[in-house]
């Protein structure tokens, strides 16, 4: 499979979850595992551009597909992309456990809906739980990123 | 937790999948979107010895019209159905129902065939298909058959499918002109399974009287419930507030939804009545504006 454009190979048991392959085999630990049953959203990655739960897909199923994780977002080691920068500026994270999943969700959402209302952002955020920030700053950050991406 | 060990096949064609099912039927499970099966496996509530992954079978993923009916391939993802313009136009009940299924990330992966085969009594699509008088095309090495909703949904998480059978497609008849439909539910948090919900369709005659009504209830029993006596009661009425209210009371008569942590039986009955009333009111407005 390709992760963030880089080919990653491995021979694994069919029962290995995509999330564990990303973390342990590919060494990309930005994708977090919370509930392991699809509820919390921490493990959200993009499969062929669409946000999905990597705890509910087996690694073998991603054979030949494109996976995107949070590590692929920033243009370089010393800078953030627009959405990440907006999260930083708006204090849209505290512990950061939920953040990679939220970024992967919102990155795809803004591609589909470049100019969303706060209500639409709130609804798109429904599949990601955050236990510390409170969702308000996350919504503000997504809206700020939308403004910057649109100008 | 992590799933227990299993053997894994990912056939590319329907024939190969049916061969594998014929050989391993009893000990294997079909893996579609995995949005219900994998959580069960992660918790080891399900430990199938073998998975037959049908995600590579492209021929099972389609939405088409055939003789006026809508035919949806089993591997069609929820998102695909949710966004299909022809579905929103001709079968808006499905579009409305699907918006309530989980979250976008779940709908990107979950499939229509998986939703009906899983047969969760709290799921939206089985009830919507029940209100629409849908049937299910299933196939095995032994042959093909089409099963109506009334025979397909047997009980909680139980359908009429034999272990070697695969759901191939769902067939949904067209709504008659002058019809209106609505799906309404209540859940604690957006994306949760429904505590109670109703899927209804109504057809108005030229004189403004109701000619046909279908009412299917979510989370009302072990399988989707059709409220047939309430449907009958609505026929010939003008769908005014009082006939809608009376039909909603009739719809929940005799129901015993299970009492649990999320709501007692009495609460759930009250909720189902309110959901039915709201769905009927909405559908009546829509039927009137379509005539
Ligand atoms: C957090 C979360 C929230 C959710 N919320 C909702 C909700 O609100 N409403 C709702 O309806 N659903 C909800 N779901 C479930 C989701 O809709 C599932 O996608 C769906 O129920 C099952 O579809 P699947 O394709 O993922 O099937 P799978 O999980 O792959 O399979 C489910 C079952 O069906 C069988 N099966 C699948 N396809 C076939 C076939 N073609 N032929 C024969 N057998 C088959 C499998 O063997 C398995 O037993 C939620 C899931 C999660 C993780
Ligand atoms: S770890 Fe996958 S959704 Fe919680
Ligand atoms: S920032 Fe801690 S869970 Fe969201």
Tab-separated table of C-alpha atoms and ligand atoms in Angstrom:
chain	number	residue	atom	x	y	z
A	1	UNK	CA	0.000	0.000	0.000
A	2	UNK	CA	1.009	3.607	-0.250
A	3	UNK	CA	0.994	5.664	2.915
A	4	UNK	CA	1.278	9.400	2.318
A	5	UNK	CA	2.585	8.631	-1.162
A	6	UNK	CA	5.357	6.330	0.084
A	7	UNK	CA	5.175	2.629	-0.755
A	8	UNK	CA	5.042	0.491	2.395
A	9	UNK	CA	5.244	-3.273	2.164
A	10	UNK	CA	4.786	-5.945	4.741
A	11	UNK	CA	3.638	-9.486	5.167
A	12	UNK	CA	1.089	-9.616	7.950
A	13	UNK	CA	-1.577	-11.816	9.482
A	14	UNK	CA	-5.052	-11.094	8.069
A	15	UNK	CA	-6.253	-10.081	11.529
A	16	UNK	CA	-3.843	-7.149	11.841
A	17	UNK	CA	-5.841	-3.911	11.879
A	18	UNK	CA	-4.862	-1.154	9.481
A	19	UNK	CA	-4.340	1.137	12.479
A	20	UNK	CA	-1.750	-1.248	13.952
A	21	UNK	CA	-0.028	-1.659	10.602
A	22	UNK	CA	0.268	2.113	10.289
A	23	UNK	CA	1.613	2.480	13.821
A	24	UNK	CA	3.817	-0.583	14.227
A	25	UNK	CA	4.875	-1.626	10.735
A	26	UNK	CA	5.076	1.790	9.108
A	27	UNK	CA	6.173	3.514	12.325
A	28	UNK	CA	3.668	6.341	11.936
A	29	UNK	CA	2.332	6.824	15.442
A	30	UNK	CA	0.265	9.943	14.731
A	31	UNK	CA	-2.763	7.726	14.121
A	32	UNK	CA	-4.187	6.960	17.559
A	33	UNK	CA	-6.306	4.093	18.799
A	34	UNK	CA	-8.970	4.817	21.370
A	35	UNK	CA	-12.051	2.640	21.447
A	36	UNK	CA	-11.245	0.082	18.717
A	37	UNK	CA	-14.881	-0.183	17.759
A	38	UNK	CA	-15.519	2.737	15.504
A	39	UNK	CA	-16.986	5.193	17.975
A	40	UNK	CA	-14.281	7.673	18.986
A	41	UNK	CA	-12.743	8.630	15.640
A	42	UNK	CA	-9.148	8.877	16.924
A	43	UNK	CA	-7.972	6.324	14.334
A	44	UNK	CA	-9.536	8.102	11.335
A	45	UNK	CA	-7.321	8.054	8.230
A	46	UNK	CA	-8.141	8.615	4.566
A	47	UNK	CA	-8.440	5.585	2.322
A	48	UNK	CA	-8.304	6.653	-1.323
A	49	UNK	CA	-9.204	10.155	-0.128
A	50	UNK	CA	-12.186	9.212	2.074
A	51	UNK	CA	-12.086	9.354	5.883
A	52	UNK	CA	-12.545	5.883	7.409
A	53	UNK	CA	-11.897	4.149	10.734
A	54	UNK	CA	-8.547	2.368	10.556
A	55	UNK	CA	-9.611	0.227	13.541
A	56	UNK	CA	-12.380	-1.330	11.430
A	57	UNK	CA	-10.300	-2.235	8.373
A	58	UNK	CA	-7.758	-5.015	8.165
A	59	UNK	CA	-4.337	-4.033	6.863
A	60	UNK	CA	-4.600	-6.619	4.064
A	61	UNK	CA	-7.672	-4.813	2.752
A	62	UNK	CA	-5.587	-1.716	2.040
A	63	UNK	CA	-3.351	-3.714	-0.304
A	64	UNK	CA	-2.953	-1.636	-3.465
A	65	UNK	CA	-4.743	1.388	-1.980
A	66	UNK	CA	-3.674	4.899	-0.963
A	67	UNK	CA	-3.701	5.692	2.735
A	68	UNK	CA	-3.242	9.219	4.096
A	69	UNK	CA	-2.364	9.901	7.730
A	70	UNK	CA	-1.729	13.071	9.716
A	71	UNK	CA	2.021	12.800	9.066
A	72	UNK	CA	1.422	13.562	5.385
A	73	UNK	CA	-0.276	16.910	5.998
A	74	UNK	CA	2.520	19.351	6.800
A	75	UNK	CA	4.558	20.647	3.845
A	76	UNK	CA	7.810	20.277	5.824
A	77	UNK	CA	9.158	19.337	9.244
A	78	UNK	CA	9.198	22.961	10.331
A	79	UNK	CA	5.845	24.170	9.053
A	80	UNK	CA	2.170	23.304	9.311
A	81	UNK	CA	-0.463	23.236	6.613
A	82	UNK	CA	-3.351	25.713	6.668
A	83	UNK	CA	-5.731	23.526	8.652
A	84	UNK	CA	-3.066	22.534	11.190
A	85	UNK	CA	-1.967	26.161	11.565
A	86	UNK	CA	-5.559	27.207	12.240
A	87	UNK	CA	-5.861	24.518	14.960
A	88	UNK	CA	-2.644	25.816	16.500
A	89	UNK	CA	-3.767	29.441	16.486
A	90	UNK	CA	-7.308	28.793	17.722
A	91	UNK	CA	-6.252	26.475	20.567
A	92	UNK	CA	-8.246	23.685	18.957
A	93	UNK	CA	-6.317	21.024	20.843
A	94	UNK	CA	-5.119	20.313	24.340
A	95	UNK	CA	-3.791	16.793	24.793
A	96	UNK	CA	-3.944	16.172	21.059
A	97	UNK	CA	-5.157	12.596	21.250
A	98	UNK	CA	-8.184	13.244	19.066
A	99	UNK	CA	-6.483	15.780	16.780
A	100	UNK	CA	-5.064	13.524	14.027
A	101	UNK	CA	-8.460	11.909	13.471
A	102	UNK	CA	-10.190	15.273	13.424
A	103	UNK	CA	-7.648	16.715	10.980
A	104	UNK	CA	-8.086	13.763	8.595
A	105	UNK	CA	-11.864	14.164	8.785
A	106	UNK	CA	-11.868	17.938	8.315
A	107	UNK	CA	-9.263	17.902	5.548
A	108	UNK	CA	-11.586	15.746	3.416
A	109	UNK	CA	-14.661	17.707	4.536
A	110	UNK	CA	-13.188	21.054	3.417
A	111	UNK	CA	-12.309	19.553	0.052
A	112	UNK	CA	-15.971	18.647	-0.429
A	113	UNK	CA	-17.482	21.689	1.257
A	114	UNK	CA	-15.004	24.554	0.982
A	115	UNK	CA	-17.348	27.116	2.557
A	116	UNK	CA	-19.250	25.363	5.361
A	117	UNK	CA	-21.506	26.981	7.951
A	118	UNK	CA	-20.658	26.363	11.626
A	119	UNK	CA	-23.659	23.991	11.721
A	120	UNK	CA	-22.246	21.900	8.884
A	121	UNK	CA	-18.840	21.805	10.600
A	122	UNK	CA	-20.515	20.723	13.829
A	123	UNK	CA	-22.318	17.923	12.032
A	124	UNK	CA	-19.155	16.791	10.211
A	125	UNK	CA	-17.391	16.686	13.572
A	126	UNK	CA	-20.045	14.327	14.963
A	127	UNK	CA	-17.919	11.247	14.338
A	128	UNK	CA	-14.943	12.436	16.403
A	129	UNK	CA	-14.862	12.636	20.172
A	130	UNK	CA	-12.663	15.122	22.002
A	131	UNK	CA	-12.413	14.812	25.768
A	132	UNK	CA	-10.627	18.014	26.623
A	133	UNK	CA	-10.754	20.978	24.266
A	134	UNK	CA	-14.467	21.486	23.969
A	135	UNK	CA	-15.617	21.542	20.416
A	136	UNK	CA	-16.052	25.292	20.016
A	137	UNK	CA	-12.422	26.094	19.231
A	138	UNK	CA	-12.262	23.220	16.773
A	139	UNK	CA	-15.200	24.666	14.867
A	140	UNK	CA	-13.612	28.129	14.907
A	141	UNK	CA	-10.363	26.652	13.602
A	142	UNK	CA	-12.024	24.814	10.728
A	143	UNK	CA	-13.872	27.992	9.744
A	144	UNK	CA	-10.623	29.999	9.885
A	145	UNK	CA	-8.903	27.419	7.689
A	146	UNK	CA	-11.816	27.602	5.232
A	147	UNK	CA	-11.444	31.408	5.056
A	148	UNK	CA	-7.731	31.162	4.401
A	149	UNK	CA	-8.061	28.390	1.841
A	150	UNK	CA	-10.739	30.311	-0.056
A	151	UNK	CA	-8.833	33.562	-0.477
B	1	UNK	CA	-8.857	-5.777	22.041
B	2	UNK	CA	-7.807	-7.425	18.810
B	3	UNK	CA	-9.594	-10.040	16.721
B	4	UNK	CA	-8.857	-13.762	17.049
B	5	UNK	CA	-7.138	-15.560	14.190
B	6	UNK	CA	-9.047	-16.400	11.027
B	7	UNK	CA	-8.468	-17.626	7.497
B	8	UNK	CA	-8.984	-14.966	4.864
B	9	UNK	CA	-10.093	-14.980	1.231
B	10	UNK	CA	-10.770	-11.994	-0.967
B	11	UNK	CA	-12.358	-13.282	-4.156
B	12	UNK	CA	-12.649	-10.986	-7.158
B	13	UNK	CA	-15.812	-12.430	-8.648
B	14	UNK	CA	-19.294	-13.368	-7.460
B	15	UNK	CA	-18.764	-16.968	-8.645
B	16	UNK	CA	-15.617	-17.388	-6.555
B	17	UNK	CA	-17.343	-15.927	-3.510
B	18	UNK	CA	-20.302	-18.303	-3.911
B	19	UNK	CA	-17.915	-21.260	-4.314
B	20	UNK	CA	-16.168	-20.323	-1.089
B	21	UNK	CA	-19.482	-19.888	0.711
B	22	UNK	CA	-20.686	-23.278	-0.507
B	23	UNK	CA	-17.500	-24.872	0.793
B	24	UNK	CA	-17.200	-23.042	4.121
B	25	UNK	CA	-20.730	-21.678	4.767
B	26	UNK	CA	-21.108	-22.721	8.378
B	27	UNK	CA	-17.758	-21.596	9.690
B	28	UNK	CA	-17.282	-18.390	7.723
B	29	UNK	CA	-18.599	-14.866	7.641
B	30	UNK	CA	-18.912	-12.483	4.749
B	31	UNK	CA	-16.912	-9.284	5.272
B	32	UNK	CA	-18.556	-6.287	3.602
B	33	UNK	CA	-17.932	-2.803	5.050
B	34	UNK	CA	-16.863	-4.329	8.358
B	35	UNK	CA	-18.564	-1.545	10.324
B	36	UNK	CA	-20.634	-4.009	12.342
B	37	UNK	CA	-18.619	-7.196	12.033
B	38	UNK	CA	-15.149	-5.856	12.886
B	39	UNK	CA	-16.230	-4.184	16.161
B	40	UNK	CA	-17.703	-7.556	17.191
B	41	UNK	CA	-14.461	-9.278	16.224
B	42	UNK	CA	-12.312	-6.692	18.015
B	43	UNK	CA	-14.266	-7.468	21.188
B	44	UNK	CA	-14.170	-11.187	20.371
B	45	UNK	CA	-17.934	-11.319	20.510
B	46	UNK	CA	-17.587	-12.837	17.030
B	47	UNK	CA	-14.796	-15.282	16.210
B	48	UNK	CA	-15.415	-16.519	12.672
B	49	UNK	CA	-12.902	-19.148	11.532
B	50	UNK	CA	-12.827	-17.648	8.056
B	51	UNK	CA	-13.713	-14.336	6.422
B	52	UNK	CA	-14.796	-14.006	2.824
B	53	UNK	CA	-14.049	-10.401	1.961
B	54	UNK	CA	-16.289	-9.241	-0.893
B	55	UNK	CA	-14.819	-5.745	-1.193
B	56	UNK	CA	-12.977	-6.571	-4.399
B	57	UNK	CA	-16.118	-7.689	-6.232
B	58	UNK	CA	-16.823	-4.512	-8.197
B	59	UNK	CA	-19.908	-5.985	-9.873
B	60	UNK	CA	-21.773	-5.781	-6.543
B	61	UNK	CA	-21.449	-2.019	-6.268
B	62	UNK	CA	-24.020	-0.109	-8.340
B	63	UNK	CA	-27.254	1.854	-8.276
B	64	UNK	CA	-29.554	1.422	-11.260
B	65	UNK	CA	-33.173	1.714	-12.385
B	66	UNK	CA	-34.864	-1.337	-13.808
B	67	UNK	CA	-38.512	-1.244	-14.945
B	68	UNK	CA	-39.091	1.772	-12.729
B	69	UNK	CA	-37.661	0.035	-9.663
B	70	UNK	CA	-34.470	1.057	-7.917
B	71	UNK	CA	-31.906	-1.735	-7.698
B	72	UNK	CA	-28.993	-1.270	-5.294
B	73	UNK	CA	-26.005	-3.625	-5.387
B	74	UNK	CA	-25.089	-5.135	-2.013
B	75	UNK	CA	-21.613	-3.547	-1.885
B	76	UNK	CA	-22.873	-0.025	-2.548
B	77	UNK	CA	-21.498	2.143	0.267
B	78	UNK	CA	-23.903	4.241	2.324
B	79	UNK	CA	-22.244	7.450	1.097
B	80	UNK	CA	-22.807	6.459	-2.514
B	81	UNK	CA	-26.541	5.958	-1.934
B	82	UNK	CA	-26.775	9.104	0.202
B	83	UNK	CA	-25.389	11.240	-2.625
B	84	UNK	CA	-27.125	9.643	-5.594
B	85	UNK	CA	-29.314	12.321	-7.214
B	86	UNK	CA	-31.746	9.783	-8.720
B	87	UNK	CA	-32.331	8.300	-5.261
B	88	UNK	CA	-32.965	11.723	-3.695
B	89	UNK	CA	-35.422	12.420	-6.489
B	90	UNK	CA	-37.330	9.155	-6.706
B	91	UNK	CA	-36.786	7.566	-3.284
B	92	UNK	CA	-36.205	10.510	-0.908
B	93	UNK	CA	-37.127	8.297	2.059
B	94	UNK	CA	-33.845	6.425	1.588
B	95	UNK	CA	-31.804	9.618	1.373
B	96	UNK	CA	-33.485	10.936	4.508
B	97	UNK	CA	-32.995	7.675	6.424
B	98	UNK	CA	-29.364	7.222	5.514
B	99	UNK	CA	-28.358	10.608	6.929
B	100	UNK	CA	-29.113	9.084	10.351
B	101	UNK	CA	-26.764	6.118	9.897
B	102	UNK	CA	-23.678	6.547	12.079
B	103	UNK	CA	-21.144	9.160	10.993
B	104	UNK	CA	-19.618	10.081	7.632
B	105	UNK	CA	-16.583	7.858	8.303
B	106	UNK	CA	-18.885	4.882	8.934
B	107	UNK	CA	-21.019	5.611	5.877
B	108	UNK	CA	-17.915	5.839	3.672
B	109	UNK	CA	-17.246	2.202	4.389
B	110	UNK	CA	-20.537	0.548	5.458
B	111	UNK	CA	-22.618	-1.109	2.754
B	112	UNK	CA	-26.304	-1.486	1.966
B	113	UNK	CA	-26.061	-5.292	1.822
B	114	UNK	CA	-24.273	-5.331	5.179
B	115	UNK	CA	-26.944	-3.159	6.795
B	116	UNK	CA	-29.754	-5.485	5.740
B	117	UNK	CA	-27.853	-8.740	6.408
B	118	UNK	CA	-26.862	-7.501	9.863
B	119	UNK	CA	-30.567	-6.854	10.632
B	120	UNK	CA	-30.135	-4.656	13.687
B	121	UNK	CA	-33.670	-3.739	14.851
B	122	UNK	CA	-32.390	-0.234	15.659
B	123	UNK	CA	-30.987	0.309	12.154
B	124	UNK	CA	-32.526	2.831	9.789
B	125	UNK	CA	-32.281	1.138	6.406
B	126	UNK	CA	-34.106	-2.111	7.221
B	127	UNK	CA	-37.085	-0.023	8.395
B	128	UNK	CA	-36.926	2.274	5.369
B	129	UNK	CA	-36.828	-0.742	3.038
B	130	UNK	CA	-39.761	-2.244	4.952
B	131	UNK	CA	-41.851	0.912	4.489
B	132	UNK	CA	-40.985	0.862	0.782
B	133	UNK	CA	-42.002	-2.808	0.323
B	134	UNK	CA	-38.501	-3.704	-0.846
B	135	UNK	CA	-37.219	-7.192	-1.566
B	136	UNK	CA	-33.779	-8.719	-1.464
B	137	UNK	CA	-32.048	-10.692	-4.216
B	138	UNK	CA	-29.946	-13.467	-2.734
B	139	UNK	CA	-27.814	-16.117	-4.386
B	140	UNK	CA	-25.922	-19.278	-3.595
B	141	UNK	CA	-24.463	-22.149	-5.631
B	142	UNK	CA	-27.870	-23.753	-5.241
B	143	UNK	CA	-29.660	-20.948	-7.049
B	144	UNK	CA	-31.136	-17.469	-6.751
B	145	UNK	CA	-34.214	-16.226	-4.954
B	146	UNK	CA	-35.866	-12.931	-4.161
B	147	UNK	CA	-37.164	-12.524	-0.623
B	148	UNK	CA	-39.688	-9.861	0.388
B	149	UNK	CA	-38.956	-7.756	3.481
B	150	UNK	CA	-41.706	-9.593	5.394
B	151	UNK	CA	-39.879	-12.908	5.072
B	152	UNK	CA	-36.332	-11.593	5.056
B	153	UNK	CA	-36.207	-9.963	8.505
B	154	UNK	CA	-36.773	-12.723	11.027
B	155	UNK	CA	-35.599	-11.405	14.383
B	156	UNK	CA	-32.753	-9.482	16.039
B	157	UNK	CA	-29.640	-9.914	13.898
B	158	UNK	CA	-31.385	-12.796	12.142
B	159	UNK	CA	-32.541	-12.992	8.535
B	160	UNK	CA	-33.837	-15.705	6.232
B	161	UNK	CA	-30.353	-16.023	4.666
B	162	UNK	CA	-28.844	-19.516	4.637
B	163	UNK	CA	-25.147	-19.758	5.586
B	164	UNK	CA	-24.105	-20.220	1.937
B	165	UNK	CA	-26.202	-17.323	0.626
B	166	UNK	CA	-25.002	-13.890	-0.372
B	167	UNK	CA	-27.188	-10.791	-0.548
B	168	UNK	CA	-26.721	-9.548	-4.108
B	169	UNK	CA	-29.037	-6.537	-4.292
B	170	UNK	CA	-32.026	-4.691	-2.866
B	171	UNK	CA	-35.006	-3.944	-5.133
B	172	UNK	CA	-37.200	-0.994	-4.249
B	173	UNK	CA	-40.502	-0.374	-6.060
B	174	UNK	CA	-41.205	3.158	-7.273
B	175	UNK	CA	-43.511	5.370	-5.214
B	176	UNK	CA	-46.765	6.209	-6.988
B	177	UNK	CA	-47.407	9.778	-8.103
B	178	UNK	CA	-49.037	11.808	-5.334
B	179	UNK	CA	-46.959	10.122	-2.653
B	180	UNK	CA	-45.018	11.648	0.194
B	181	UNK	CA	-42.604	9.927	2.548
B	182	UNK	CA	-40.720	10.785	5.705
B	183	UNK	CA	-38.188	9.271	8.073
B	184	UNK	CA	-37.987	10.551	11.639
B	185	UNK	CA	-36.026	9.207	14.598
B	186	UNK	CA	-34.734	10.125	18.001
B	187	UNK	CA	-31.278	9.201	19.291
B	188	UNK	CA	-29.388	10.529	22.314
B	189	UNK	CA	-26.458	11.757	20.258
B	190	UNK	CA	-26.315	12.317	16.519
B	191	UNK	CA	-24.974	9.142	14.910
B	192	UNK	CA	-26.184	6.806	17.629
B	193	UNK	CA	-28.633	4.031	16.900
B	194	UNK	CA	-32.264	5.132	17.197
B	195	UNK	CA	-34.153	4.791	20.466
B	196	UNK	CA	-37.231	4.956	18.299
B	197	UNK	CA	-38.051	5.987	14.765
B	198	UNK	CA	-40.622	5.781	11.995
B	199	UNK	CA	-40.444	5.456	8.220
B	200	UNK	CA	-43.709	6.199	6.444
B	201	UNK	CA	-45.122	6.632	2.970
B	202	UNK	CA	-48.541	8.095	2.087
B	203	UNK	CA	-50.378	8.308	-1.203
B	204	UNK	CA	-53.120	10.875	-1.743
B	205	UNK	CA	-55.907	10.506	-4.271
B	206	UNK	CA	-57.141	13.398	-6.411
B	207	UNK	CA	-59.867	14.145	-3.898
B	208	UNK	CA	-57.280	14.610	-1.132
B	209	UNK	CA	-58.071	11.363	0.665
B	210	UNK	CA	-55.376	8.902	1.638
B	211	UNK	CA	-55.313	5.895	-0.702
B	212	UNK	CA	-52.355	4.044	0.752
B	213	UNK	CA	-50.170	4.294	3.834
B	214	UNK	CA	-47.146	2.317	4.976
B	215	UNK	CA	-45.622	2.703	8.432
B	216	UNK	CA	-42.446	0.892	9.542
B	217	UNK	CA	-41.058	1.359	13.046
B	218	UNK	CA	-37.420	1.351	14.172
B	219	UNK	CA	-36.414	-0.124	17.566
B	220	UNK	CA	-39.956	-1.333	18.163
B	221	UNK	CA	-39.360	-5.084	18.297
B	222	UNK	CA	-36.943	-7.808	17.199
B	223	UNK	CA	-37.361	-6.863	13.514
B	224	UNK	CA	-38.760	-3.841	11.668
B	225	UNK	CA	-42.461	-3.583	12.549
B	226	UNK	CA	-45.136	-2.711	9.995
B	227	UNK	CA	-48.097	-1.074	11.688
B	228	UNK	CA	-50.724	-2.570	9.388
B	229	UNK	CA	-53.858	-1.756	11.326
B	230	UNK	CA	-52.809	1.890	11.605
B	231	UNK	CA	-52.123	1.859	7.859
B	232	UNK	CA	-55.630	0.557	7.225
B	233	UNK	CA	-57.142	3.107	9.550
B	234	UNK	CA	-55.552	5.955	7.569
B	235	UNK	CA	-56.977	4.796	4.264
B	236	UNK	CA	-59.827	7.063	3.216
B	237	UNK	CA	-58.982	9.710	5.825
B	238	UNK	CA	-58.042	13.281	4.924
B	239	UNK	CA	-54.838	12.974	6.946
B	240	UNK	CA	-55.932	15.774	9.235
B	241	UNK	CA	-54.293	16.120	12.654
B	242	UNK	CA	-56.827	14.007	14.482
B	243	UNK	CA	-56.686	11.039	12.089
B	244	UNK	CA	-52.881	11.163	12.197
B	245	UNK	CA	-52.948	11.251	15.986
B	246	UNK	CA	-55.362	8.322	16.156
B	247	UNK	CA	-53.272	6.288	13.707
B	248	UNK	CA	-50.130	6.923	15.784
B	249	UNK	CA	-51.866	5.588	18.877
B	250	UNK	CA	-53.005	2.551	16.882
B	251	UNK	CA	-49.477	2.009	15.482
B	252	UNK	CA	-47.938	1.340	18.899
B	253	UNK	CA	-50.773	-0.850	20.234
B	254	UNK	CA	-49.447	-4.177	21.439
B	255	UNK	CA	-45.770	-3.223	21.035
B	256	UNK	CA	-43.351	-4.285	23.791
B	257	UNK	CA	-39.994	-2.672	22.966
B	258	UNK	CA	-37.312	-3.914	25.363
B	259	UNK	CA	-36.688	-1.859	28.437
B	260	UNK	CA	-32.999	-1.043	28.953
B	261	UNK	CA	-30.509	1.504	30.241
B	262	UNK	CA	-31.474	3.930	27.477
B	263	UNK	CA	-35.217	3.843	27.964
B	264	UNK	CA	-38.023	1.918	29.600
B	265	UNK	CA	-40.671	0.104	27.590
B	266	UNK	CA	-43.216	2.831	28.420
B	267	UNK	CA	-40.842	5.597	27.363
B	268	UNK	CA	-40.074	3.823	24.111
B	269	UNK	CA	-43.763	3.312	23.304
B	270	UNK	CA	-44.424	7.013	23.873
B	271	UNK	CA	-41.434	7.888	21.732
B	272	UNK	CA	-42.542	5.614	18.900
B	273	UNK	CA	-45.995	7.180	18.958
B	274	UNK	CA	-44.529	10.683	18.721
B	275	UNK	CA	-42.117	9.646	15.948
B	276	UNK	CA	-44.989	8.103	13.986
B	277	UNK	CA	-47.084	11.231	14.392
B	278	UNK	CA	-44.255	13.484	13.229
B	279	UNK	CA	-43.383	11.263	10.276
B	280	UNK	CA	-47.023	11.074	9.155
B	281	UNK	CA	-47.442	14.838	9.461
B	282	UNK	CA	-44.324	15.471	7.388
B	283	UNK	CA	-45.211	12.865	4.782
B	284	UNK	CA	-48.766	14.260	4.451
B	285	UNK	CA	-47.383	17.757	3.802
B	286	UNK	CA	-45.037	16.351	1.205
B	287	UNK	CA	-47.767	14.314	-0.481
B	288	UNK	CA	-49.978	17.402	-0.673
B	289	UNK	CA	-47.274	19.530	-2.219
B	290	UNK	CA	-46.480	16.829	-4.781
B	291	UNK	CA	-50.057	16.652	-6.094
C	1	LIG	C1	-19.758	3.968	15.479
C	1	LIG	C2	-20.785	3.280	14.627
C	1	LIG	C3	-22.067	3.809	14.560
C	1	LIG	C4	-23.027	3.198	13.772
C	1	LIG	N1	-24.269	3.748	13.754
C	1	LIG	C5	-25.234	3.172	12.999
C	1	LIG	C6	-26.545	3.723	12.964
C	1	LIG	O1	-26.855	4.742	13.583
C	1	LIG	N2	-27.462	3.077	12.203
C	1	LIG	C7	-27.173	1.940	11.482
C	1	LIG	O2	-28.034	1.411	10.799
C	1	LIG	N3	-25.948	1.427	11.495
C	1	LIG	C8	-24.970	2.002	12.236
C	1	LIG	N4	-23.722	1.436	12.252
C	1	LIG	C9	-23.500	0.175	11.513
C	1	LIG	C10	-23.211	0.424	10.062
C	1	LIG	O3	-24.320	0.967	9.418
C	1	LIG	C11	-22.795	-0.842	9.344
C	1	LIG	O4	-22.111	-0.397	8.222
C	1	LIG	C12	-23.857	-1.776	8.852
C	1	LIG	O5	-24.745	-2.131	9.873
C	1	LIG	C13	-23.249	-3.089	8.342
C	1	LIG	O6	-22.733	-2.916	7.081
C	1	LIG	P1	-21.264	-3.379	6.719
C	1	LIG	O7	-21.181	-3.292	5.230
C	1	LIG	O8	-20.287	-2.634	7.484
C	1	LIG	O9	-21.323	-4.933	7.101
C	1	LIG	P2	-20.301	-5.890	7.851
C	1	LIG	O10	-19.952	-5.358	9.170
C	1	LIG	O11	-19.194	-6.226	6.926
C	1	LIG	O12	-21.234	-7.176	7.994
C	1	LIG	C14	-22.330	-7.207	8.883
C	1	LIG	C15	-22.986	-8.594	8.819
C	1	LIG	O13	-23.634	-8.805	7.577
C	1	LIG	C16	-23.077	-9.915	6.875
C	1	LIG	N5	-23.035	-9.522	5.457
C	1	LIG	C17	-22.528	-8.342	4.968
C	1	LIG	N6	-22.732	-8.275	3.636
C	1	LIG	C18	-23.370	-9.408	3.271
C	1	LIG	C19	-23.875	-9.904	2.026
C	1	LIG	N7	-23.772	-9.195	0.891
C	1	LIG	N8	-24.469	-11.120	2.014
C	1	LIG	C20	-24.607	-11.831	3.152
C	1	LIG	N9	-24.175	-11.421	4.372
C	1	LIG	C21	-23.564	-10.211	4.429
C	1	LIG	C22	-21.721	-10.136	7.513
C	1	LIG	O14	-21.316	-11.479	7.388
C	1	LIG	C23	-21.976	-9.736	8.941
C	1	LIG	O15	-22.590	-10.765	9.644
C	1	LIG	C24	-22.728	2.022	13.029
C	1	LIG	C25	-21.436	1.501	13.078
C	1	LIG	C26	-20.474	2.103	13.872
C	1	LIG	C27	-19.105	1.513	13.931
C	2	LIG	S1	-10.155	3.651	17.712
C	2	LIG	FE1	-11.140	3.588	15.814
C	2	LIG	S2	-12.873	4.788	16.184
C	2	LIG	FE2	-12.033	4.649	18.169
C	3	LIG	S1	-7.515	17.449	22.651
C	3	LIG	FE1	-7.559	15.907	24.147
C	3	LIG	S2	-9.092	14.609	23.361
C	3	LIG	FE2	-9.229	16.255	22.044
